[in-house]
Every structure is written in structure tokens, then in C-alpha cells.
Coordinates of C-alpha atoms in Angstrom, one line a residue:
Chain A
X6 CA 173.3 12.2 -168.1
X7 CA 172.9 8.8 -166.6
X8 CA 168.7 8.9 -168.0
X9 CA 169.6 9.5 -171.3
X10 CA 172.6 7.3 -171.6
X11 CA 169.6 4.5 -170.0
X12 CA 166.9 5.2 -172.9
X13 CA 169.4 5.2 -175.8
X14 CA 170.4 1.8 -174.9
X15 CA 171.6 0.9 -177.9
X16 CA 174.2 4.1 -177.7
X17 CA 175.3 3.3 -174.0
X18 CA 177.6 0.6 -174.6
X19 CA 180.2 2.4 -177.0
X20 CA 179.5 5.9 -175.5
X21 CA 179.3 5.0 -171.9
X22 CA 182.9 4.1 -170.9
X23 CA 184.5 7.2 -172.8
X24 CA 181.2 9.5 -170.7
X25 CA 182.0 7.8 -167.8
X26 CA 186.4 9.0 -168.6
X27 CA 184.7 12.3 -169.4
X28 CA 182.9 12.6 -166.2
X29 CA 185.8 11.0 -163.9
X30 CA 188.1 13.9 -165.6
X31 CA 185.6 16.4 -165.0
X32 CA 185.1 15.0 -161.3
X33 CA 189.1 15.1 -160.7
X34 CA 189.3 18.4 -162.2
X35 CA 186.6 20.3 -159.8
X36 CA 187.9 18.2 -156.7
X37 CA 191.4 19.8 -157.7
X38 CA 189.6 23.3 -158.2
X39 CA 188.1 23.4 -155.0
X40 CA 190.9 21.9 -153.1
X41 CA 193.4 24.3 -155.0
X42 CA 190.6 27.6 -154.4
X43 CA 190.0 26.3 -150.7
X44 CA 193.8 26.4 -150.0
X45 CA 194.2 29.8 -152.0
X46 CA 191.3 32.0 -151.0
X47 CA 191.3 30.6 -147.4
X48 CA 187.6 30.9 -147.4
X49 CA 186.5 27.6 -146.6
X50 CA 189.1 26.5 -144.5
X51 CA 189.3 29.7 -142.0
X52 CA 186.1 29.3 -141.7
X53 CA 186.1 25.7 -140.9
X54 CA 185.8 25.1 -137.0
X55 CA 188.8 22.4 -136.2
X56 CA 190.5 24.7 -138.3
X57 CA 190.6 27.6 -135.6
X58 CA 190.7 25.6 -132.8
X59 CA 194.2 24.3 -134.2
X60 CA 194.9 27.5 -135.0
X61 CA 194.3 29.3 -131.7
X62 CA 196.0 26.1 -129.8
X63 CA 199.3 27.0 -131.8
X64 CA 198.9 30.8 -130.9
X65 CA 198.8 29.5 -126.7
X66 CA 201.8 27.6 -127.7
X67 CA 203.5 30.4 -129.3
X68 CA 202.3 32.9 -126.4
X69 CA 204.2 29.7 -124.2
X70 CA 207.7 29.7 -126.7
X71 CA 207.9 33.4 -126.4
X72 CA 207.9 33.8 -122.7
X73 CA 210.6 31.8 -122.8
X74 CA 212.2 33.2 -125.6
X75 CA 211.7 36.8 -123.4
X76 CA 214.8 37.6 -121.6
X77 CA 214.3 39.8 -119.0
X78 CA 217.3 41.9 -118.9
X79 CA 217.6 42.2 -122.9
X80 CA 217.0 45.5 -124.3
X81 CA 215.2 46.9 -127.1
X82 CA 218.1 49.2 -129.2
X83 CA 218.2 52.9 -128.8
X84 CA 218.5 55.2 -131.2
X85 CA 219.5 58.8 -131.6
X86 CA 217.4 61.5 -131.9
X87 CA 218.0 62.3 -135.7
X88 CA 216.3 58.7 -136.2
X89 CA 213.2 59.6 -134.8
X90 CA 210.1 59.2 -137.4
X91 CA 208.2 62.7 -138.4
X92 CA 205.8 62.4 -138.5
X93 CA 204.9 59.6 -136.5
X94 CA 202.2 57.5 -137.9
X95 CA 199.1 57.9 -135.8
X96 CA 197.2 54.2 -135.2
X97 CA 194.2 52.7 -133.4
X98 CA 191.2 51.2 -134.7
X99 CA 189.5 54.3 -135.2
X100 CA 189.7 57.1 -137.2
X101 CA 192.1 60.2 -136.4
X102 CA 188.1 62.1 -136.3
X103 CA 187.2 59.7 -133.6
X104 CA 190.9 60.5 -131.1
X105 CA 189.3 60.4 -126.9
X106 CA 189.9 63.3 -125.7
X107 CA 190.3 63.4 -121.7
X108 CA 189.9 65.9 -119.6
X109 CA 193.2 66.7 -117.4
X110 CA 191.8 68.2 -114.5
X111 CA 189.6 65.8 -113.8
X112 CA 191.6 63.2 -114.3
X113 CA 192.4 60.0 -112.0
X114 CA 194.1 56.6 -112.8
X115 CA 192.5 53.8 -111.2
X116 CA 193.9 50.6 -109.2
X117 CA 192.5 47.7 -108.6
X118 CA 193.2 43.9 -108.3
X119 CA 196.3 42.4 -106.5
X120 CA 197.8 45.8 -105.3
X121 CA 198.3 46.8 -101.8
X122 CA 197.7 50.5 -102.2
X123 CA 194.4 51.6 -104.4
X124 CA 194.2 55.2 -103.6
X125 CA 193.5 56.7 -107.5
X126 CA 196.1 58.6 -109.0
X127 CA 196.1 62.4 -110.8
X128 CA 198.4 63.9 -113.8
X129 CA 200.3 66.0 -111.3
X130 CA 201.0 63.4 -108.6
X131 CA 202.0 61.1 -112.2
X132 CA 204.1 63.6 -113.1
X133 CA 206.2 64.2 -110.2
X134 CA 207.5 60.0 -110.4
X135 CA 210.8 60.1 -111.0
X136 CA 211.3 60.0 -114.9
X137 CA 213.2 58.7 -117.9
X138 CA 213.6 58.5 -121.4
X139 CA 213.6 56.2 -124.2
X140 CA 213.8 56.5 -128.2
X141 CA 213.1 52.8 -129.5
X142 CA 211.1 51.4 -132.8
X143 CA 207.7 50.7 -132.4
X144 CA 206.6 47.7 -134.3
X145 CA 202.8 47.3 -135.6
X146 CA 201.5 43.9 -135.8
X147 CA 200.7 45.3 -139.7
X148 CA 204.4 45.1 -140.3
X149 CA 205.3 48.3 -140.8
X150 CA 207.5 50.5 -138.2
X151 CA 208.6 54.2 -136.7
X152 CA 211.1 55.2 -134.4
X153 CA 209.5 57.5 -131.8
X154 CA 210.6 59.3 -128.1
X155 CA 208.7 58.6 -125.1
X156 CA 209.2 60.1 -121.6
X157 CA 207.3 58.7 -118.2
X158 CA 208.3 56.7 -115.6
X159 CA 209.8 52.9 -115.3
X160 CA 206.6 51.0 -115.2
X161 CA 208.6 48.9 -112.5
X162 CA 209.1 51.7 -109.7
X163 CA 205.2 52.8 -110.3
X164 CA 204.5 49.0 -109.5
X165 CA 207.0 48.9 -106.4
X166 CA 205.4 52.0 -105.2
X167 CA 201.8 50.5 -105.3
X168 CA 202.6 47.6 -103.8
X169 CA 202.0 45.5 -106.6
X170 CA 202.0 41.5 -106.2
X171 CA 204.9 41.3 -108.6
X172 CA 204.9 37.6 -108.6
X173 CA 201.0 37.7 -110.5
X174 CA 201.0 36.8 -113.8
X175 CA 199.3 39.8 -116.1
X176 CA 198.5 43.5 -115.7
X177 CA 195.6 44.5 -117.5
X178 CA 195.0 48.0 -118.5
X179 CA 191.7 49.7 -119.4
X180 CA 191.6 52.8 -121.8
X181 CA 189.7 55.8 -122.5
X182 CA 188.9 55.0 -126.3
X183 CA 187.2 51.5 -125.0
X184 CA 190.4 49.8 -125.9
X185 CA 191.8 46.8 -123.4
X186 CA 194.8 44.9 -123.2
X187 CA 197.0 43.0 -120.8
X188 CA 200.8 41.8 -120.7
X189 CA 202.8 39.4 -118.3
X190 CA 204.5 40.5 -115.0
X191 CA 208.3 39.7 -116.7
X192 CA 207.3 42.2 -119.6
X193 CA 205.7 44.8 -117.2
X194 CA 209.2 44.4 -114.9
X195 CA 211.1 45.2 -117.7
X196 CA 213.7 48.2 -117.4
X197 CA 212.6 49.7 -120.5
X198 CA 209.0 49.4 -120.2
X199 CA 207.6 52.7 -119.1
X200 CA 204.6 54.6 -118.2
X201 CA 204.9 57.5 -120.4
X202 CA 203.6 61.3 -120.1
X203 CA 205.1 62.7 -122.8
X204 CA 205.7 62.4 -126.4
X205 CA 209.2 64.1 -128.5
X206 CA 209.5 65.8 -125.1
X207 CA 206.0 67.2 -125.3
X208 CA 203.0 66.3 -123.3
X209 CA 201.3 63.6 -124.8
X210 CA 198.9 65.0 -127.3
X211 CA 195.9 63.2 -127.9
X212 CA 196.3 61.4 -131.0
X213 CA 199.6 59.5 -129.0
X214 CA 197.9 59.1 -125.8
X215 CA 196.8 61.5 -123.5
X216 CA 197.3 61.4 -120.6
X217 CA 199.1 58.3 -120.7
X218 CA 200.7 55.3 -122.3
X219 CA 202.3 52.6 -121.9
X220 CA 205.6 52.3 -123.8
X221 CA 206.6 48.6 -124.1
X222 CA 209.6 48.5 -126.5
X223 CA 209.5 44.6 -126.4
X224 CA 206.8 44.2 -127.9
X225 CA 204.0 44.9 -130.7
X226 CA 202.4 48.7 -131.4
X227 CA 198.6 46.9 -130.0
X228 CA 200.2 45.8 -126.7
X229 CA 201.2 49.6 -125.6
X230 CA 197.7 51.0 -124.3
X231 CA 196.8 54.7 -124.8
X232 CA 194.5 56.5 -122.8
X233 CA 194.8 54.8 -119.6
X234 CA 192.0 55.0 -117.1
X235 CA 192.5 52.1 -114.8
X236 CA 195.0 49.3 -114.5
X237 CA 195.0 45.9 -112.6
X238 CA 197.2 43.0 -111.7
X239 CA 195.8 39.3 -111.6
X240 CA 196.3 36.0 -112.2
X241 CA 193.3 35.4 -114.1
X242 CA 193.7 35.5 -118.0
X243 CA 192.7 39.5 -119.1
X244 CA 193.0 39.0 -122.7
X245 CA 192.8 42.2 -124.7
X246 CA 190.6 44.1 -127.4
X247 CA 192.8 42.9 -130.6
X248 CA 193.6 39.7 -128.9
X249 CA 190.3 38.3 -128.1
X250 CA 189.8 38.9 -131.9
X251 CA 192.4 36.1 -132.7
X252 CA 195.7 38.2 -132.5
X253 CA 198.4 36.6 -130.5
X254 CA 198.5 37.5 -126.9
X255 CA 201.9 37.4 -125.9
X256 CA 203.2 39.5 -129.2
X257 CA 206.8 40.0 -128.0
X258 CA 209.3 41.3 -130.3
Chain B
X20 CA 217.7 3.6 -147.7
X21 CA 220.1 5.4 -149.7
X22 CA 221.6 2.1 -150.5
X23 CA 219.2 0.7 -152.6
X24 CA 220.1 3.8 -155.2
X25 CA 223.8 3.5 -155.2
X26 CA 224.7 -0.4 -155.1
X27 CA 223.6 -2.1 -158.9
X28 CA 226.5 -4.0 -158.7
X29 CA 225.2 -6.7 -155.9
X30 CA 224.0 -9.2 -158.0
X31 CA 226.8 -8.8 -161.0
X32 CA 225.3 -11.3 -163.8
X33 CA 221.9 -11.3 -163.2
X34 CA 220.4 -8.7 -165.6
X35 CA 219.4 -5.0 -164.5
X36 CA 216.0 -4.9 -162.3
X37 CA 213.3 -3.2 -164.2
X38 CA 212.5 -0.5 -161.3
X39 CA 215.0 1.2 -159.5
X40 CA 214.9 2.9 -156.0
X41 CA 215.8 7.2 -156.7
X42 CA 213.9 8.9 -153.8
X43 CA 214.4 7.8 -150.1
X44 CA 211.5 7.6 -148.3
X45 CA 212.7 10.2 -145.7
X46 CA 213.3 12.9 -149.1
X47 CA 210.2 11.5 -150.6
X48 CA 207.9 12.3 -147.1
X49 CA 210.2 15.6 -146.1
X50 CA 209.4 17.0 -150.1
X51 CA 205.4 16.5 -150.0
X52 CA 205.4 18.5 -146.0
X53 CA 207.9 20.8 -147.8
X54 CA 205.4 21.7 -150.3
X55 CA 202.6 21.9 -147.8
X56 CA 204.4 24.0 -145.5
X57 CA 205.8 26.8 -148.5
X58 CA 202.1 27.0 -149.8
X59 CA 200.6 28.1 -146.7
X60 CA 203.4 30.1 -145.9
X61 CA 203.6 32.2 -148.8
X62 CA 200.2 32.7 -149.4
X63 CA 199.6 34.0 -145.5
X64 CA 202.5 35.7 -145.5
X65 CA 201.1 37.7 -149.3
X66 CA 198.4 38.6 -146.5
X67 CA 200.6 39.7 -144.0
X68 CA 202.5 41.8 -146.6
X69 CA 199.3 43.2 -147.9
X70 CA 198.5 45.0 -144.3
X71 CA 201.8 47.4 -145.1
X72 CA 203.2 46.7 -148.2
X73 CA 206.5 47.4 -148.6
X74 CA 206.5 48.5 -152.0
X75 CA 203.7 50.0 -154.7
X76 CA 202.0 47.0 -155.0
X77 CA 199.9 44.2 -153.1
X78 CA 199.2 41.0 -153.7
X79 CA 195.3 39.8 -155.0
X80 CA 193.6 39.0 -152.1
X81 CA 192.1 35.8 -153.5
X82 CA 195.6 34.3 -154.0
X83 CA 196.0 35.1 -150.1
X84 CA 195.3 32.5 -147.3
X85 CA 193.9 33.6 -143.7
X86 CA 191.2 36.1 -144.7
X87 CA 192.4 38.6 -142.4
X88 CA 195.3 39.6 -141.4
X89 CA 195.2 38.0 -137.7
X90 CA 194.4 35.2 -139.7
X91 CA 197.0 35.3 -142.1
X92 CA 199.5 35.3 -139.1
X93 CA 197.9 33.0 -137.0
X94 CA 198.5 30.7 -140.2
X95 CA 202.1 31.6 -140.9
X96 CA 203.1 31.2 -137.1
X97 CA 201.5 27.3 -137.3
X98 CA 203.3 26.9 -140.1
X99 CA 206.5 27.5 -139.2
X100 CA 207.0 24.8 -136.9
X101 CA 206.0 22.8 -139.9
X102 CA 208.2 24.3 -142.3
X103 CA 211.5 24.6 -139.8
X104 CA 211.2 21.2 -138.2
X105 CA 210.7 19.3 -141.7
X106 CA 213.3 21.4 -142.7
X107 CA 215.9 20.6 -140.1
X108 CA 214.8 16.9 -140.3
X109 CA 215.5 17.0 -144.2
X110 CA 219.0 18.8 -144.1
X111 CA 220.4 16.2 -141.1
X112 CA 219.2 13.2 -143.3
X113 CA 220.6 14.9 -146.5
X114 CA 223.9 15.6 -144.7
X115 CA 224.1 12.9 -142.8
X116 CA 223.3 10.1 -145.0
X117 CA 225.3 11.8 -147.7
X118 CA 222.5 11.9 -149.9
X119 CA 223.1 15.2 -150.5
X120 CA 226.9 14.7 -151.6
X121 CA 225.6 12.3 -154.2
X122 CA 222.8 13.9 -155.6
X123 CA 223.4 17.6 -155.8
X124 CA 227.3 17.8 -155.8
X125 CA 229.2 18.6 -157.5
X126 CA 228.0 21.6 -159.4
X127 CA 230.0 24.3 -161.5
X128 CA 228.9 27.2 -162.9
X129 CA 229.7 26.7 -166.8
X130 CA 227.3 23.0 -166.4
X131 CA 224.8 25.2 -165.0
X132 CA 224.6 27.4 -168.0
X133 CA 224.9 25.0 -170.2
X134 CA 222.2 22.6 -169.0
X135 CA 220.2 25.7 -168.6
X136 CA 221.2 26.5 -172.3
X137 CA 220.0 22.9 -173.6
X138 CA 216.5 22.8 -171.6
X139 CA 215.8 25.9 -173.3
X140 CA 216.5 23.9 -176.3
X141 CA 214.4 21.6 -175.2
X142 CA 216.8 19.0 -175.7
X143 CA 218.1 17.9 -171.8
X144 CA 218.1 14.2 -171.6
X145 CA 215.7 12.6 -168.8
X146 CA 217.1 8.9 -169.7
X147 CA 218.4 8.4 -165.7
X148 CA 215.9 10.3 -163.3
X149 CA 218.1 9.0 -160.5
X150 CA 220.8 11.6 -161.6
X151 CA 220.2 15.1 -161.2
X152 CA 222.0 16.8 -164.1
X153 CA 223.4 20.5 -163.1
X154 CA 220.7 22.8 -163.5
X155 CA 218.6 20.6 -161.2
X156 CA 221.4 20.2 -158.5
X157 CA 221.5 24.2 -158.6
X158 CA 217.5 24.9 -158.4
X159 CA 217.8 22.5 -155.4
X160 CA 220.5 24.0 -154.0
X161 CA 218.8 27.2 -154.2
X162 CA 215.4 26.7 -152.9
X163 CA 217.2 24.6 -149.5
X164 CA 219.9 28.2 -149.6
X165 CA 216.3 30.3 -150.0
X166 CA 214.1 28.4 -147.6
X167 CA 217.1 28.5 -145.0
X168 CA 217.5 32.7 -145.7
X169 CA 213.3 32.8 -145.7
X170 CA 213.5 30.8 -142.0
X171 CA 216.2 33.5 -140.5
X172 CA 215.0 36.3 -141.5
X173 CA 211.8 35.9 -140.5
X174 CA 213.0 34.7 -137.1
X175 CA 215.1 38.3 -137.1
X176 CA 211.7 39.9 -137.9
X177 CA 209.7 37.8 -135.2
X178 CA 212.0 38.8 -132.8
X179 CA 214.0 41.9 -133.7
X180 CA 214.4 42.5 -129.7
X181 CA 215.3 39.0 -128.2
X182 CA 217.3 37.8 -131.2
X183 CA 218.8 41.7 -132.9
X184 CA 222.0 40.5 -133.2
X185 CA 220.4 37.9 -136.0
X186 CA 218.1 41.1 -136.9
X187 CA 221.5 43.4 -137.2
X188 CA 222.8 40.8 -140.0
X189 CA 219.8 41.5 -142.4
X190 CA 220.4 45.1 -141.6
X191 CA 217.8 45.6 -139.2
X192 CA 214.0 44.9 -138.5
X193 CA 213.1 47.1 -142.2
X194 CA 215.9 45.4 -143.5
X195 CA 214.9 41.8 -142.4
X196 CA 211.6 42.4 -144.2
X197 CA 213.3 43.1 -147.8
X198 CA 215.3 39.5 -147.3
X199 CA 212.1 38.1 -146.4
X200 CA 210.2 39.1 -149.2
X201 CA 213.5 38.6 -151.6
X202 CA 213.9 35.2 -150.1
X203 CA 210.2 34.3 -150.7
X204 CA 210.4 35.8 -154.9
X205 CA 213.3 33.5 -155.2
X206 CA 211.5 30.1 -153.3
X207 CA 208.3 30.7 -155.6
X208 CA 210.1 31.8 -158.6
X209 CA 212.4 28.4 -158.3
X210 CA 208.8 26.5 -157.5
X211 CA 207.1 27.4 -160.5
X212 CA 210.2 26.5 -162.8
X213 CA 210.2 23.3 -160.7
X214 CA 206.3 22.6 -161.6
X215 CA 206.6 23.6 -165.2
X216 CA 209.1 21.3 -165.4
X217 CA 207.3 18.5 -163.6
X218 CA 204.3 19.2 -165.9
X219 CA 207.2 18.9 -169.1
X220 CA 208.7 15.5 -167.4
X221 CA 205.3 14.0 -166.2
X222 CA 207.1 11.1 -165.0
X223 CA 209.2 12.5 -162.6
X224 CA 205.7 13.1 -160.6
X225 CA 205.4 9.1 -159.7
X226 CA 208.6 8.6 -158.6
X227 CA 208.4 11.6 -155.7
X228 CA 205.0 9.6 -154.1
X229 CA 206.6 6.0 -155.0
X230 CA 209.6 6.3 -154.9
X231 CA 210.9 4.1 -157.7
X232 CA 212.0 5.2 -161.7
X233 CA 212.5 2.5 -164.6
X234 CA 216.0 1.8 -165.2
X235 CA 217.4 3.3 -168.1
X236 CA 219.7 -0.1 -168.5
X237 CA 216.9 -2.5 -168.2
X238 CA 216.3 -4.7 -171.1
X239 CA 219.8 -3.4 -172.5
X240 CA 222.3 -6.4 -171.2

């Protein structure tokens, strides 16, 4: 534009100011384009580096606000039986074709980290804890939600009788299905989290869990494990399959 | 800051100042954060919605901010600080400082409809941008009454364990996520008349950044 506004010189001085309005507009309008698609699409500014770190820095706040917010003897509501969702929605991130299956038998839940006794554990020494029963709404990070009954023992009294160091900060579990999580102590103390066997008074099928999961009504669908293999308490940060993907660690409800 | 609005009558003879002082600076500052905050929290919150809609429809992805949903919330959790503390800092100046008894009360009904009625007509006077006439006060009114609904509902949806006595008032954790989408229709729906008519009024766009109108009585002594 500027070349040919340079050779017809004799055209430049009446054209040029009302080009140079032109281009200014046109400038203004694509700087407003961008900035308006930018904001809208989220492409270029999720992608944007400072951008995330902000971002993550305000999720360690959060995971901060909500410990706090986390009241230790609050519990999740129960509901009758009639409420229960059938059928409950089945979720991981795989396919229903892909479900673990583990073998019961062979089975044995492993302990390590800051726990005083590390012998393994099988399905029927689980099963003969003492036991309890919840029927609370289980909340997916998605938004969506389903009222389900879940049977096992108070996660609490399974970390008594370990010998736990109940003053640690996380548990981290490890799952069957490759998945990984971890919550804090104050969650894992909680009267209503449990370590469930069973499922509507049935033995866990695969698709819910088997041979285990942990139930934790206070918080989001992703932070209750399936399949668990091996647990661990530490003070070191375990972060979690969904979590070390951006999702917010704490999650409480 | 209010004051410089409210008091013409200061210097009685001397004829009326050209410019005159409508938006404080603390409305003028708390409106542009406003509109920062709603825009990123109802276009990562469309994402949210869009991971399990609640009805037969999502929203287009492109008008969605986060690109995924972890994204999406990680966005909308930032941005609530934003949107609540600006919020909280605009409602104790408004009450406070009484601009808010000034400026958007009183308001009936019938001078809503009418002033509805004549805007449709096309034919609402903008002489004195310092006074809102009624069908301003009530869109105002209506976006702080939606942005305050919008704020505790989501909180009852955030927390529907810690805080389910707040969560039992929406009628529960599904419940709490109809308000919250209701709650959002009504913010952008009241937005987008607002920018229309911003785009109709073009001049009303100066005074929210400086602060300052003409006044209708200048030149007129």
C-alpha cells in the first residue's frame, strides 16, 4: 500500500490521510478481533505460559481455602434407599470394554510409607473389619451426580489398625486400572470416609471397583480410587492421575 | 467522590460548568473488573456446563474459554475471587456512600413499563446521563440481584457438603445447578441489552472510563 501511495505522488496527498483512517480502522478492528477471539476461544491465552502458572498458583490457593473450609466432623447427607440412582453411571477414563479385572484369590493390598504395620492384606482378612454403611451423592468433577450405596469399613479404624502416622499429611493410593490419587489426613479421618467392599449390598462388581474403593463422600467422583492395589501415607506431595493433569487437588465438596 | 455529582448549587451565580462528574471513580473501576470478571466466568463456566449438560443442548465450543474442561474450571475458580471481592467492594461503597439510594432508587413497576414502553419507541430522553431513568435503575438492580444469586449458588454447588444448608435453599446440589445456570441467562441476557444500548447511546461509553458527562444546563443560564 505504502509503495504505491509513494509512486503516485501526485495522488498521496488527498488520498493518504483518509488511507491512513482506513488502515487505522482496519488496525483497531483486527486488534479487537483477536483480543475478542483470544478471550472467547481460549486458545491463545490457555496456551500462554504465565497464563498457567497464574492459573495453577490459584488452584494451590484454593487446595489451601478448602482445607480450611473442610470441617472435620460435618457430614455429607444421607439419603434413603428409594433415592439411590439405577442404574449408576459407570465412570473412569476408559471405556466400560477396557473395566480391570482382578483376580480375588490372589489378591493382596499393599502398605507402605509412614505405617507401623506393612504386612499385605487379602479380601477375606478385608472383609472380616468391622463394617458400615453409607448411601450419599457422588459428585463428578463433570458436574453431573448419582446417589449410590456403599458398604466397607471406616477408612479411620483400617488406619488405627495399621498403625498409621495419623498426623502425615496425604495418603496416596495406587490402582489396578493404572489410576493414582492421594487426599489429606483430615479427609481420610473422616467418619464417613470408607473403604468399601461392596456395592447396593453386593460385592463390588468390576465396573464399581473390585475389590475395593474408596468411598469419600466429601469430595469429587476422581478423588474415590477403584481398584486398589497399594496404599501409602507421606508427607511428600503424591499428586494424582487427573490432578497432575491440571484438576484441582484438594476437590472437596 | 459522590459529592461532586450531587452539589451544583456551590457556586450559586456563576453559570453551570460545562462537564459534570456522574460516575465515581470507585463505580467507574468496580464496572470495568465487573465486566472482566462476568466474561471469563460465563464463558468457562459454558465449558464446564458442556462436560454434562443439563439440558438438550450445549454451548459452541468456540464461544467457551479454558479449552478443556480442567481448564475451564481452573479459570472459573480464579475468577471468582475476582468477581466476589469486586463485588463485595462495589455493594459496601454503593451502600455505604449512598450512591446507590441516589442513583437506582426509587423504582416502581408502572415507570418500568413505561420507560421500557418508550425505548421501544425509541423515544427515552438521554438529555441528563447523570440520572438513571427507571428501566435503567431496574436492569441495574437486576444484574447486582443476578450476580449476587450467580455467587451463592455456585458457592452451594462448590460446596454442597461444608456449606448444604446454603445448598438446601436452592433445593439441593441438582437444584443449585438450575439457579446457576438461570442466574447466568438473566446476567448475559441483561448484558447484552446493556451493550445494545451502549452501542444506541455511544456516549454513555466515555463517561464509564472518564468519568465526566456534558451538563445538560450548560450554556442555558
Amino acid at each position: 500500500m505504502k509503495k504505491f501511495l509513494a509512486d503516485k505522488s501526485g495522488l498521496r496527498d488527498h488520498a493518504a490521510p483518509a488511507i491512513a483512517r482506513i488502515e487505522r480502522r482496519l488496525f483497531l478492528r483486527k486488534g479487537l478481533s483477536l483480543g475478542a477471539l483470544a478471550m472467547l476461544s481460549g486458545c491463545d491465552v490457555t496456551n500462554d505460559e504465565t497464563v498457567d502458572k497464574v492459573l495453577s498458583a490459584m488452584s494451590r490457593w484454593n487446595d489451601s481455602v478448602q482445607a480450611k473450609i473442610f470441617d472435620p466432623n460435618k457430614l455429607a447427607i444421607e439419603y434413603p434407599e428409594s433415592a439411590i440412582t439405577t442404574p449408576f453411571p459407570f465412570n473412569a477414563y476408559y471405556g466400560e470394554d477396557e473395566i480391570r479385572l482382578v483376580e480375588a484369590e490372589s489378591y493382596k493390598l499393599e502398605l507402605s510409607g509412614l505405617i507401623r504395620e506393612r504386612k499385605p492384606w487379602t479380601l477375606p482378612e478385608l472383609y472380616a473389619l468391622p463394617q458400615a454403611s453409607q448411601v450419599t451423592r457422588h459428585i463428578c468433577v463433570e458436574g453431573w451426580s448419582a446417589i449410590g450405596k456403599w458398604s466397607g469399613t471406616p477408612f479411620r479404624t483400617f488406619l488405627e489398625r495399621v498403625g498409621a502416622d495419623t498426623t502425615a499429611k496425604y495418603v496416596g493410593f495406587k490402582c489396578a486400572d493404572d489410576y493414582y490419587t492421594s487426599i489429606d489426613m483430615a479427609t481420610a479421618l473422616h467418619p464417613q470416609t470408607l473403604l468399601t467392599f461392596r456395592f447396593a449390598d453386593q460385592i463390588l462388581p468390576p465396573q464399581y471397583g473390585f475389590p475395593m474403593k474408596l468411598r469419600v463422600p466429601t469430595k469429587l467422583g476422581f478423588k474415590n480410587p477403584k481398584h486398589i492395589m497399594a496404599m501409602y501415607v507421606t508427607n511428600t506431595y503424591p499428586g494424582g492421575y487427573w490432578e497432575d493433569q491440571g484438576y484441582n487437588w484438594f476437590s472437596g465438596s | 467522590m459522590e459529592t461532586a455529582t450531587s452539589a451544583p448549587s456551590t457556586t450559586t451565580l456563576a453559570a453551570p460548568a460545562e462537564w459534570i462528574r456522574i460516575h465515581p471513580l470507585v463505580v467507574r473501576i468496580t464496572h470495568w473488573i465487573n465486566a472482566f470478571a462476568i466474561l471469563i466466568m460465563v464463558t468457562s463456566g459454558w465449558r464446564i456446563y458442556n462436560a454434562a449438560p443439563i439440558w438438550d443442548f450445549r454451548i459452541p465450543a468456540d464461544l467457551t474459554l479454558g479449552g478443556w474442561l480442567g481448564g475451564a474450571l481452573n479459570w472459573h475458580f480464579a475468577a471468582m475471587w475476582l468477581l466476589t471481592i469486586n463485588g463485595l467492594v462495589y455493594l459496601a461503597y454503593g451502600i455505604a456512600s449512598g450512591h446507590f439510594r441516589r442513583k437506582l432508587l426509587p423504582v416502581t413497576p408502572r415507570a418500568v413499563v413505561q420507560d421500557v414502553l418508550e425505548a421501544l419507541r425509541g423515544r427515552l430522553a438521554h438529555a441528563d446521563l447523570s440520572v438513571y431513568n427507571a428501566a435503567q435503575r431496574a436492569a441495574y438492580l437486576g444484574i447486582i440481584l443476578a450476580l449476587v444469586v450467580l455467587v451463592f449458588s455456585g458457592l452451594a454447588i462448590w460446596k454442597p457438603v461444608q456449606w448444604q444448608e446454603l445448598t438446601a435453599i436452592f433445593g439441593g446440589y441438582e437444584g443449585a445447578r438450575v439457579v446457576h445456570f438461570a442466574a447466568m441467562a438473566v446476567t448475559v441476557l441483561i448484558v447484552l441489552v446493556h451493550v445494545v444500548m451502549v452501542a444506541l447511546v455511544p456516549r454513555t461509553l466515555p463517561t464509564m472510563i472518564t468519568g465526566r458527562a456534558r451538563n445538560p444546563l450548560w450554556g442555558k443560564s
